[in-house]
PDB file of C-alpha atoms in Angstrom:
ATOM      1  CA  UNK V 217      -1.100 -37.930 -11.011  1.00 89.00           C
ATOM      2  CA  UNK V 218      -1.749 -37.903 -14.535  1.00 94.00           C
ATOM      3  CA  UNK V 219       1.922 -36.883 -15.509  1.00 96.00           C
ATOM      4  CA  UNK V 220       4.698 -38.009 -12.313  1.00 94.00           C
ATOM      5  CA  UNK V 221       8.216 -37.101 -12.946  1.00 90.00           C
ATOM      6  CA  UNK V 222       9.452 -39.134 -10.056  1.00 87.00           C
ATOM      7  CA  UNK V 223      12.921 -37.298  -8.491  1.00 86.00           C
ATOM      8  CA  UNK V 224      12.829 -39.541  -5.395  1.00 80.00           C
ATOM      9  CA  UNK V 225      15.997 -40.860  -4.635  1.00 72.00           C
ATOM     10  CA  UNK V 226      18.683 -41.845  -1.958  1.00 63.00           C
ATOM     11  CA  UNK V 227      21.764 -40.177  -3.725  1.00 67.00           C
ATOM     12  CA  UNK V 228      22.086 -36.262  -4.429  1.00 65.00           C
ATOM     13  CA  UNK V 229      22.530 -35.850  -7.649  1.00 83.00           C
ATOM     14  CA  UNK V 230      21.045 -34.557 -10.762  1.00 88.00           C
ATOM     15  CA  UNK V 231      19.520 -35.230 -13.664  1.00 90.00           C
ATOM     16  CA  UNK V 232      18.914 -33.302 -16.911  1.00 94.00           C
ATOM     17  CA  UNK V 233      16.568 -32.427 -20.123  1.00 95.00           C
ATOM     18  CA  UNK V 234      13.193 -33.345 -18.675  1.00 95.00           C
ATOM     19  CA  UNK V 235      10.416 -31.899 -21.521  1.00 96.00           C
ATOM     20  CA  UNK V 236       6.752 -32.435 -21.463  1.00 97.00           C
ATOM     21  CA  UNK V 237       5.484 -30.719 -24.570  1.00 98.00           C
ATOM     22  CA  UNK V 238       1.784 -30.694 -26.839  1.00 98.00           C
ATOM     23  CA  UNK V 239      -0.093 -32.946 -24.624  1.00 98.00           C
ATOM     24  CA  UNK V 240      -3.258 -32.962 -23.601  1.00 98.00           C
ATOM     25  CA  UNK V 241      -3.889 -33.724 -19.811  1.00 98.00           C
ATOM     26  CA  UNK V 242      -7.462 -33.862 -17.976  1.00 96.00           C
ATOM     27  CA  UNK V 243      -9.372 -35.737 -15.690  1.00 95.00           C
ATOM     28  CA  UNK V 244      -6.884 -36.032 -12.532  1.00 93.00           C
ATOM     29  CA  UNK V 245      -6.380 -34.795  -9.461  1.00 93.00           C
ATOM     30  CA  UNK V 246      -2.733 -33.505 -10.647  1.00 94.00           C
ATOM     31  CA  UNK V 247      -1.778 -32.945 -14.172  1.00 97.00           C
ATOM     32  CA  UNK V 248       2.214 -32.415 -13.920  1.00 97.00           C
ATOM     33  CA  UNK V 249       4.073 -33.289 -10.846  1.00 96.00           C
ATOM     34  CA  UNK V 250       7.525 -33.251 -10.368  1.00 94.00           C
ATOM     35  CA  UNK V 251       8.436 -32.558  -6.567  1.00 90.00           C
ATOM     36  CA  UNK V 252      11.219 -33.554  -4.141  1.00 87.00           C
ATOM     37  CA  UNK V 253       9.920 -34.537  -0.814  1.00 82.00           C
ATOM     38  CA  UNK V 254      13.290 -35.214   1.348  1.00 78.00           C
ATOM     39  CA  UNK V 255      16.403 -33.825   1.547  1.00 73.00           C
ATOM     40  CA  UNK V 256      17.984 -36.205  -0.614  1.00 75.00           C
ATOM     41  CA  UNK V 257      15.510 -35.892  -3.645  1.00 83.00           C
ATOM     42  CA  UNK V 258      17.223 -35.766  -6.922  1.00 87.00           C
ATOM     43  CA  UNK V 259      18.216 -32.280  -8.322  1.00 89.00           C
ATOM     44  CA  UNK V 260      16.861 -31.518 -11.873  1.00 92.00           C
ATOM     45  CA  UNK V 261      18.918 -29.189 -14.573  1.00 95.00           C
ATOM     46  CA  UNK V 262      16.733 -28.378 -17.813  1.00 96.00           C
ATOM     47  CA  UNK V 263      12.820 -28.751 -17.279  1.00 97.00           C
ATOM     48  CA  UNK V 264      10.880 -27.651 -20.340  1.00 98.00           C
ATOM     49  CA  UNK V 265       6.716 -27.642 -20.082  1.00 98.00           C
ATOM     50  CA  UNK V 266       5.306 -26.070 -23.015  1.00 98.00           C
ATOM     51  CA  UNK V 267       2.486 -26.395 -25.173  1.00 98.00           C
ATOM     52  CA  UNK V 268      -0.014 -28.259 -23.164  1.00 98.00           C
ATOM     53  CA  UNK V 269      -3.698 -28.653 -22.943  1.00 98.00           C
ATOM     54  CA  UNK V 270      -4.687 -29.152 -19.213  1.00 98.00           C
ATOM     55  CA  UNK V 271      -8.278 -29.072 -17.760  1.00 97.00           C
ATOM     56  CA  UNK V 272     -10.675 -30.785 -15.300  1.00 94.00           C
ATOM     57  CA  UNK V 273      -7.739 -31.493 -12.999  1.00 93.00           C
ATOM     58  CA  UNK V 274      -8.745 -30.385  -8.983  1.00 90.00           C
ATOM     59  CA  UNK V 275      -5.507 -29.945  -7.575  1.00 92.00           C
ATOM     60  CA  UNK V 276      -2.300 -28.456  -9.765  1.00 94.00           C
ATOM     61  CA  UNK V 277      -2.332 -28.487 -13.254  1.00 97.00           C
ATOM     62  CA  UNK V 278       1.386 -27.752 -13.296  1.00 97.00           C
ATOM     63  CA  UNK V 279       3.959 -28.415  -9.571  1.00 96.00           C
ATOM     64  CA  UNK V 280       7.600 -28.369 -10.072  1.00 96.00           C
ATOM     65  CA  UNK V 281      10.147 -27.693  -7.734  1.00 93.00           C
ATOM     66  CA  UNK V 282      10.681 -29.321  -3.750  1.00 88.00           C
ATOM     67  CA  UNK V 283       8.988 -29.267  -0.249  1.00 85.00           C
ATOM     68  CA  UNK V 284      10.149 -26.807   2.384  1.00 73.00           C
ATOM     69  CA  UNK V 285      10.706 -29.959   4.689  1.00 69.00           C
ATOM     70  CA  UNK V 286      14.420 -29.118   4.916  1.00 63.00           C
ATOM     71  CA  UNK V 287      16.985 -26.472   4.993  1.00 63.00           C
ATOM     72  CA  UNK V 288      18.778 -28.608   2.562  1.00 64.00           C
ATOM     73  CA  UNK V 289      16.580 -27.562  -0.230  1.00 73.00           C
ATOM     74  CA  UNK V 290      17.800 -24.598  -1.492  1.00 87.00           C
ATOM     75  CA  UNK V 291      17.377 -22.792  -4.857  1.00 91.00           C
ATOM     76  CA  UNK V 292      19.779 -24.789  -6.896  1.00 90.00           C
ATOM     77  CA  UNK V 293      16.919 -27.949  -6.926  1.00 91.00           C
ATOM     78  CA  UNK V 294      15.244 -26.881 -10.241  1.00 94.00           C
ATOM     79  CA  UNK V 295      17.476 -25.183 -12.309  1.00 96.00           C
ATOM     80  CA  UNK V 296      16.336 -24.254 -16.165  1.00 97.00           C
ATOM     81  CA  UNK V 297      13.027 -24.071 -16.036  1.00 98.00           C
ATOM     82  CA  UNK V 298      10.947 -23.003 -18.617  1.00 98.00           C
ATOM     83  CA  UNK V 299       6.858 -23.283 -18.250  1.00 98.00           C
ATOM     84  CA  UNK V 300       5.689 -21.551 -21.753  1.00 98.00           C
ATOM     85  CA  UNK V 301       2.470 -21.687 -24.097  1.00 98.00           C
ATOM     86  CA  UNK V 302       0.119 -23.583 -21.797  1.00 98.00           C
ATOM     87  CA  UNK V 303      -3.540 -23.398 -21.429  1.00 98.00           C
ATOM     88  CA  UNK V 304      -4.835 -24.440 -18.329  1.00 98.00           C
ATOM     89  CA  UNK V 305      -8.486 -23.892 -17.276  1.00 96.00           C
ATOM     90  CA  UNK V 306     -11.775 -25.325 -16.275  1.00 93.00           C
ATOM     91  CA  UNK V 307     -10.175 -26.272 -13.362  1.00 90.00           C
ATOM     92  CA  UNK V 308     -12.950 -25.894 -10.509  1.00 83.00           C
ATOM     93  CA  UNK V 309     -13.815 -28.964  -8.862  1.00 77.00           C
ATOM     94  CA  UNK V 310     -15.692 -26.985  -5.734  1.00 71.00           C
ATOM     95  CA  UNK V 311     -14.962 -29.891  -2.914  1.00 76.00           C
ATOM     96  CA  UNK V 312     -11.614 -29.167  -2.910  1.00 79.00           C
ATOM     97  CA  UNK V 313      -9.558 -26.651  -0.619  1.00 79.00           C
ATOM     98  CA  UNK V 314      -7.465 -25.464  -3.254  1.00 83.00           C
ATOM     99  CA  UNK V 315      -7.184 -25.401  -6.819  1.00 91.00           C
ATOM    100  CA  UNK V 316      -3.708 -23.932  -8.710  1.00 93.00           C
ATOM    101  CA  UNK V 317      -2.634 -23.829 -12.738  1.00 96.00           C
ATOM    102  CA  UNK V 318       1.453 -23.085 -12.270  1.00 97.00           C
ATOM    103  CA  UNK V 319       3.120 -23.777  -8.785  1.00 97.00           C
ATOM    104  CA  UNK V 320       7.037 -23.465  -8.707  1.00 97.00           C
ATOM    105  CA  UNK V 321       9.723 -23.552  -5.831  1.00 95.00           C
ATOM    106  CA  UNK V 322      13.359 -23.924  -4.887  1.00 94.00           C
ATOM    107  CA  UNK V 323      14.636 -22.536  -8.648  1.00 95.00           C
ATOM    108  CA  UNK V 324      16.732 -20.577 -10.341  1.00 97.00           C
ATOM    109  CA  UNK V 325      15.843 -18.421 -13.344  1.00 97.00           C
ATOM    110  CA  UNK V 326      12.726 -19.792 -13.800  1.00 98.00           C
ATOM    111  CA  UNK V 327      11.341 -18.359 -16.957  1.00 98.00           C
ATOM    112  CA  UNK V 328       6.870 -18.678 -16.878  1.00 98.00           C
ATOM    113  CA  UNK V 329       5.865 -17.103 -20.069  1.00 98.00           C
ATOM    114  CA  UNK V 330       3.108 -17.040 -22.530  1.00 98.00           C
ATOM    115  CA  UNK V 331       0.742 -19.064 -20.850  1.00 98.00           C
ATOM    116  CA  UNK V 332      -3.090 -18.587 -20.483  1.00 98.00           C
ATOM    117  CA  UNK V 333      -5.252 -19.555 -17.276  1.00 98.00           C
ATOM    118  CA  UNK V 334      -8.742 -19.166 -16.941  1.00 96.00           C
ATOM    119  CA  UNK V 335     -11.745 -20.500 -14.600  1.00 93.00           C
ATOM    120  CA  UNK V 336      -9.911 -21.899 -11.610  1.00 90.00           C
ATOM    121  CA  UNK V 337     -11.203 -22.120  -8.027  1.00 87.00           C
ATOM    122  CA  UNK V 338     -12.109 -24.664  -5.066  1.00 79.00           C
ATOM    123  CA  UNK V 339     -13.926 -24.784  -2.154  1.00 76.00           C
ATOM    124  CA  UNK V 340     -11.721 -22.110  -0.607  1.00 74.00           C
ATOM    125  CA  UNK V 341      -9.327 -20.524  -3.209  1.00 78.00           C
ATOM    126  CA  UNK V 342      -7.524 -20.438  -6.761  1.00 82.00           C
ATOM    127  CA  UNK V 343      -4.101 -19.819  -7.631  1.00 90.00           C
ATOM    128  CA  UNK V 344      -3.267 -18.532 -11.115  1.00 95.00           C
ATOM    129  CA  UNK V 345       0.850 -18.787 -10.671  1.00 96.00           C
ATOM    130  CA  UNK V 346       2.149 -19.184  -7.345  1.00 94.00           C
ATOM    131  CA  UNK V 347       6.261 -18.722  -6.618  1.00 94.00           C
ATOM    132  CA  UNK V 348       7.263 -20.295  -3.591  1.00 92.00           C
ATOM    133  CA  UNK V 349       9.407 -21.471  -0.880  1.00 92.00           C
ATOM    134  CA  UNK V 350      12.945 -20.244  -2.523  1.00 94.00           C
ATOM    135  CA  UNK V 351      12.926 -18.736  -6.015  1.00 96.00           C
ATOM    136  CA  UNK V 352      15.671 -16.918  -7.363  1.00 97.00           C
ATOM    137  CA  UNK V 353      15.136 -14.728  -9.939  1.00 98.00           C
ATOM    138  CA  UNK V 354      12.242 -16.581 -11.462  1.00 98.00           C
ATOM    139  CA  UNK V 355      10.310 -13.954 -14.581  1.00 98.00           C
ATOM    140  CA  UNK V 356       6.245 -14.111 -15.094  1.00 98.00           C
ATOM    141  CA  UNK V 357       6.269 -12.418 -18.372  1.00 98.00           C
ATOM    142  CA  UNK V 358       3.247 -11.749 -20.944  1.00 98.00           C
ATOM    143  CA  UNK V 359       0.414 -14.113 -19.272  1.00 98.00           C
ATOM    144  CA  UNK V 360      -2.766 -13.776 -19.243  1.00 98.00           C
ATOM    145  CA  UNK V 361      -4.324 -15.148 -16.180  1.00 98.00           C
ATOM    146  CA  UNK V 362      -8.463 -14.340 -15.637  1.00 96.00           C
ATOM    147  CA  UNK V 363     -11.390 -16.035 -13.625  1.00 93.00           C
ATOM    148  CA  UNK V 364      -9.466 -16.910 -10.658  1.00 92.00           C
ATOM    149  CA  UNK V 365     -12.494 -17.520  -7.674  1.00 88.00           C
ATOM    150  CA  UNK V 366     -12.956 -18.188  -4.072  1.00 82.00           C
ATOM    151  CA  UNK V 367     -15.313 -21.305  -4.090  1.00 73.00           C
ATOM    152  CA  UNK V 368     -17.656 -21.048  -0.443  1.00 65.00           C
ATOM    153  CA  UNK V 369     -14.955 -20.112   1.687  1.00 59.00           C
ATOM    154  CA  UNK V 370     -15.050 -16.574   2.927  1.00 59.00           C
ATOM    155  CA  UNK V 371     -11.278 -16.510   3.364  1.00 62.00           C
ATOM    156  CA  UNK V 372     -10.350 -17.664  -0.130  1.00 71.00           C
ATOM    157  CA  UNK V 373      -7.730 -15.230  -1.771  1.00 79.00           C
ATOM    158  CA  UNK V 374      -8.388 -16.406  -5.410  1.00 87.00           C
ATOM    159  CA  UNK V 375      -5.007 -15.307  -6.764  1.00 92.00           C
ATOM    160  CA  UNK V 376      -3.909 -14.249 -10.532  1.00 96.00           C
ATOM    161  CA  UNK V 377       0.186 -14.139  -9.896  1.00 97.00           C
ATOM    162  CA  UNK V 378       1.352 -14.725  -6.804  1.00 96.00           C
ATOM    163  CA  UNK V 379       5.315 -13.682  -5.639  1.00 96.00           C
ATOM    164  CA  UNK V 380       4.937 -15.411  -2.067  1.00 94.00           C
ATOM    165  CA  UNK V 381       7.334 -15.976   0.661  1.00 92.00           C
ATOM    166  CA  UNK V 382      10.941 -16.650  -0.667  1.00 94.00           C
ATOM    167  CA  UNK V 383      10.598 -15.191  -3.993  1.00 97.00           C
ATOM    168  CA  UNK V 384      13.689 -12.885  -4.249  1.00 97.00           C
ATOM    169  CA  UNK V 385      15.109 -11.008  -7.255  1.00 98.00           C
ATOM    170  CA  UNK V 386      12.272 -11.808  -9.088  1.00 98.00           C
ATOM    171  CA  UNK V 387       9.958  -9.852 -12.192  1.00 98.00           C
ATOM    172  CA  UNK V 388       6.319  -9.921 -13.221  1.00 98.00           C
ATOM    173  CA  UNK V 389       6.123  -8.154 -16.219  1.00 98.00           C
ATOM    174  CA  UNK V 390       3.751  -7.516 -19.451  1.00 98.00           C
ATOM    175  CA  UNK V 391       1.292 -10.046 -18.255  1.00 98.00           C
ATOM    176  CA  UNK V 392      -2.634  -9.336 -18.542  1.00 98.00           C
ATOM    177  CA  UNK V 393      -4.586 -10.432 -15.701  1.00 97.00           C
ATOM    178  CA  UNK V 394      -8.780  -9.619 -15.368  1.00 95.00           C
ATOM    179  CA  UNK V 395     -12.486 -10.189 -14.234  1.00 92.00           C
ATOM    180  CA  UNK V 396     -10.673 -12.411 -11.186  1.00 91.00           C
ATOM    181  CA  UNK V 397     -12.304 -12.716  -7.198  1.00 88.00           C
ATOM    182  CA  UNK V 398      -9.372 -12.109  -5.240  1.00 87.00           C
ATOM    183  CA  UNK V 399      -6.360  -9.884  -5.961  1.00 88.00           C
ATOM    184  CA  UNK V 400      -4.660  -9.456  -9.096  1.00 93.00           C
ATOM    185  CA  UNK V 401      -0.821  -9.462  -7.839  1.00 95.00           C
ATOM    186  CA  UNK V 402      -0.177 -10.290  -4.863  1.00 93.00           C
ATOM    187  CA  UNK V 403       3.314  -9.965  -2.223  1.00 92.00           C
ATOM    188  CA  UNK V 404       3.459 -12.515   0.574  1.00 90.00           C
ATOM    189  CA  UNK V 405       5.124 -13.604   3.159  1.00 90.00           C
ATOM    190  CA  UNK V 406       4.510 -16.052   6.442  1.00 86.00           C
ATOM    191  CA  UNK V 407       4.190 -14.101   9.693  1.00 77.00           C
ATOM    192  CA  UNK V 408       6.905 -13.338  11.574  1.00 72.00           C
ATOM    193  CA  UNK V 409       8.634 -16.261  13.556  1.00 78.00           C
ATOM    194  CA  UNK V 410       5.663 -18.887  11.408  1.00 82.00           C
ATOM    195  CA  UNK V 411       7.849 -18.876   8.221  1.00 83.00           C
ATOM    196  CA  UNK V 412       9.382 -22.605   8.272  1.00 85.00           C
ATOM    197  CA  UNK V 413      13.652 -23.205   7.992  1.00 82.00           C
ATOM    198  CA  UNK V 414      13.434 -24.118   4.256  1.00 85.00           C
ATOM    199  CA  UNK V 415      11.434 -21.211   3.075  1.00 90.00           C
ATOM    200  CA  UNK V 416      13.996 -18.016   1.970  1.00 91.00           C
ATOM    201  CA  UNK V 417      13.436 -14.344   2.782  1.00 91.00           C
ATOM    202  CA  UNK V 418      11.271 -12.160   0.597  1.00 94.00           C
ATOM    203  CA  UNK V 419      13.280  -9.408  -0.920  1.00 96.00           C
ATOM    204  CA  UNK V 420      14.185  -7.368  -3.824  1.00 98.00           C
ATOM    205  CA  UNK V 421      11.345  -7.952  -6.305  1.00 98.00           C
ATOM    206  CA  UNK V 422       9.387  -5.971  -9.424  1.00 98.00           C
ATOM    207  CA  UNK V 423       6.323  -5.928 -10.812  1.00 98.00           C
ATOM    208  CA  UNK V 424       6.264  -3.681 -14.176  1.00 98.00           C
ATOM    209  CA  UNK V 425       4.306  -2.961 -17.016  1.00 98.00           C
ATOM    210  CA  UNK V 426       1.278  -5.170 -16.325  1.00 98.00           C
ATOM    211  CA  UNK V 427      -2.345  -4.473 -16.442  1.00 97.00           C
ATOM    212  CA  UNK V 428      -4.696  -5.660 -13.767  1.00 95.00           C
ATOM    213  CA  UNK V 429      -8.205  -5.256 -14.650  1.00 93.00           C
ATOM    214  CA  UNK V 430     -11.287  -5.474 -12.550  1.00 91.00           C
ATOM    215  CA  UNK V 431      -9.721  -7.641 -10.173  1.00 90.00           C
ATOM    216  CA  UNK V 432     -11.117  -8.108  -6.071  1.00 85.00           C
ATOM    217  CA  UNK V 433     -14.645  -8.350  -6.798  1.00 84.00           C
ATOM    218  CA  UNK V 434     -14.856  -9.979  -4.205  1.00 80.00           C
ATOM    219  CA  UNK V 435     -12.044  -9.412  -1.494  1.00 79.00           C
ATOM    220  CA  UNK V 436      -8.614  -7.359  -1.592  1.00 81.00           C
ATOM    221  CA  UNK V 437      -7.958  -5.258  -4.836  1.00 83.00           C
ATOM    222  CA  UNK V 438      -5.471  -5.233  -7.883  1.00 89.00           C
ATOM    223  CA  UNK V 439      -1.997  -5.365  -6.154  1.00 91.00           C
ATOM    224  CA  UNK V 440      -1.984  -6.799  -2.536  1.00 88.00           C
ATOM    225  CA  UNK V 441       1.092  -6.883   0.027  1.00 88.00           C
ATOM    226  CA  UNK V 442       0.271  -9.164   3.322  1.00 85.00           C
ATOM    227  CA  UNK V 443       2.492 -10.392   5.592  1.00 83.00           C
ATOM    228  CA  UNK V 444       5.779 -10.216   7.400  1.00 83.00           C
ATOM    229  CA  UNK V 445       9.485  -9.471   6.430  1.00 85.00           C
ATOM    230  CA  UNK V 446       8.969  -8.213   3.270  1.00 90.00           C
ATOM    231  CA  UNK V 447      12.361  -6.115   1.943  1.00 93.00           C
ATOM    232  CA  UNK V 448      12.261  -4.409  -1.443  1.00 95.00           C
ATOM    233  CA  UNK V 449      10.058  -4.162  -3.815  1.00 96.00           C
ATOM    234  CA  UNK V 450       9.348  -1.523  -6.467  1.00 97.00           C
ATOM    235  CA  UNK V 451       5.982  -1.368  -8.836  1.00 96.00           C
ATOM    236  CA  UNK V 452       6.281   1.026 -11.759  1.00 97.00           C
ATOM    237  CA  UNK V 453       4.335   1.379 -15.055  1.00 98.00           C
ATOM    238  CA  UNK V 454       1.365  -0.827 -14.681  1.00 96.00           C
ATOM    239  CA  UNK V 455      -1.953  -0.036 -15.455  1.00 95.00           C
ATOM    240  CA  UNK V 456      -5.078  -0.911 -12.459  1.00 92.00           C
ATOM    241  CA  UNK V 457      -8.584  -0.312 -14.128  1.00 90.00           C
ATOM    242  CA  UNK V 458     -10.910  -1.184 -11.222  1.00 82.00           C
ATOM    243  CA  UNK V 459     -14.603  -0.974 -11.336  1.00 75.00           C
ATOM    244  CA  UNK V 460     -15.680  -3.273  -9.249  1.00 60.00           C
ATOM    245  CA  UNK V 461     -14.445  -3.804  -6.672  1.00 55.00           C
ATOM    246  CA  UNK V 462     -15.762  -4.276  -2.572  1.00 60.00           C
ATOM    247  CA  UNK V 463     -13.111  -1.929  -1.478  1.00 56.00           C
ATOM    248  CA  UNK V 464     -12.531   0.344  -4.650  1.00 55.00           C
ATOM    249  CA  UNK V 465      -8.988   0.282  -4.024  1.00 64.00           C
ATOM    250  CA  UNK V 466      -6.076  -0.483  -6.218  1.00 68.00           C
ATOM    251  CA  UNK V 467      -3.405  -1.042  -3.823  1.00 71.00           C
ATOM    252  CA  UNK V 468      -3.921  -2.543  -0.641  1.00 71.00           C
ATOM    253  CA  UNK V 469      -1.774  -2.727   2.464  1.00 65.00           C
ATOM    254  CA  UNK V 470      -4.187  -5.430   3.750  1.00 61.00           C
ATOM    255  CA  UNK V 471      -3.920  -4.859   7.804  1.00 50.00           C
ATOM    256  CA  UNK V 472      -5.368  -7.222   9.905  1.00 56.00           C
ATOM    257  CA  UNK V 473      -4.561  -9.448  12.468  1.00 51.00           C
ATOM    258  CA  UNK V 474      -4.393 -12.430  10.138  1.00 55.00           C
ATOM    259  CA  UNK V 475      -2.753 -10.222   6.909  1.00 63.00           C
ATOM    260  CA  UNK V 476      -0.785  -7.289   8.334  1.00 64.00           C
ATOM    261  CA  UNK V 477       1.778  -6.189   6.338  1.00 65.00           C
ATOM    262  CA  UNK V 478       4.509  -6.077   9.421  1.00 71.00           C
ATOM    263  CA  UNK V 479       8.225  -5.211   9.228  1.00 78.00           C
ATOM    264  CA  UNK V 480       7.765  -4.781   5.229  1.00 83.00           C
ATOM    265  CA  UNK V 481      10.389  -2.071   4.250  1.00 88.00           C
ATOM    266  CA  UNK V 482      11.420  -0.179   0.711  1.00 93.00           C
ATOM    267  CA  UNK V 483       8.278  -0.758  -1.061  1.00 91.00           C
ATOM    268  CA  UNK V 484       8.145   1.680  -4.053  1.00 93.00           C
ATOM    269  CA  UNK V 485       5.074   2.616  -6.106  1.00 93.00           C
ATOM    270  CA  UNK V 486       5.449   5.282  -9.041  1.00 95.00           C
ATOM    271  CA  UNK V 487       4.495   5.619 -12.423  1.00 97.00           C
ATOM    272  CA  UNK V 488       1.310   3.700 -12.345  1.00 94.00           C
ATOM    273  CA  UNK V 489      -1.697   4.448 -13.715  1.00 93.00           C
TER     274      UNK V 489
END
């Protein structure tokens, strides 16, 4: 852990104004980490990453938020967050299962902006920015996220932004994401009657004015939905410019056994081109 904000604790209670900013970070395993593991971690009010350099790391360049390990971790255990102006890349150590730039979970009003990601993957996947667990209201806005792979695995997603399972209220917006494996945006959920006690219900998200370009080279397409108990989402005004891809298709209800996109209600698409 090249950068450990430590919010262990035996109390609950918070603390505040926690800024890493302009620093370059390489050559670990994990190049910010700041996440509860119990119940009882502290709560943290103000979190400000910005401006950083981070490369050559082969797990998470950026993880804030808390474990789904209990109910008790709900979306009030990161509150203020702002992850803006980063550059994360080279990031593709190919032993390892999984490789992700921007991982968040159990917020409120998270606010990821501005950042660039390029040239991630592992042995089986890449994440670009992955929402998680319980995120309320959390914004992706005007990113640029490209080279996302797969790594040897045949089952590697290699994802640009991901809204997965208890994302809720939330927006991608104005970001640019390209030339990546796996799917450009992508809606997820667990299975039915898999998704753990901690992790909130997917519902009531929107993904507008982005452009997804030449995205699922490899596997899925530009905007994926997979999964269970999905409830309300609406995609309007983006722009999908596919060329390559094994499927030729933009959107994808992906349904198989593994994927199928099961009791997933009031999806909208419309004015996309």
């Amino acid at each position: 852990l090249l950068v450990h904000i430590d919010i262990a604790s035996v109390t609950s209670s918070t603390i505040y104004n926690l800024t890493v900013n302009e620093c370059e970070i390489y050559n670990g395993k994990r190049g910010i980490w700041m996440r509860g593991e119990t119940a009882n971690a502290l709560k943290v009010s103000g979190v400000t990453i910005s401006n950083n350099s981070i490369h050559d790391v082969w797990h998470r360049g950026i993880n804030i938020g808390q474990t789904y390990t209990s109910t008790a971790n709900g979306a009030d255990a990161v509150l203020g967050l702002v992850i803006s102006g980063n550059h994360i890349y080279d990031c593709d150590e190919s032993t390892q299962p999984d490789i992700s730039a921007i991982v968040w979970s159990y917020t409120t009003d998270a606010l990821v902006v501005g950042n660039l990601i390029h040239d991630m993957g592992g042995a089986g996947t890449g994440n670009g920015m992955f929402n998680w667990g319980l995120n309320v209201r959390s914004v992706m806005r005007g990113n640029e996220v490209y080279n996302i792979f797969r790594g040897s695995v045949s089952a590697g997603d290699a994802v640009c932004l991901n809204l997965d399972s208890g994302a809720q209220d939330c927006i991608v917006e104005y970001n640019y994401v390209h030339d990546s494996q796996g799917m450009g945006m992508c809606c997820y959920s667990y299975a039915s009657g898999a998704k753990p006690a901690g992790v909130g219900d997917w519902t009531n998200n929107t993904f507008r004015y982005n452009v997804v370009q030449n995205c699922g080279t490899e596997r899925f397409g530009a905007i994926v939905v997979l999964g269970d108990d999905k409830d309300g989402c609406d995609v309007y005004n983006n722009t999908f410019i596919q060329t390559s891809t094994v499927s030729g298709t933009a959107i994808v209800l992906y349904d198989t056994t593994a994927y199928a996109a099961t009791l997933t209600k009031n999806f909208r698409f419309y004015n996309n081109i």
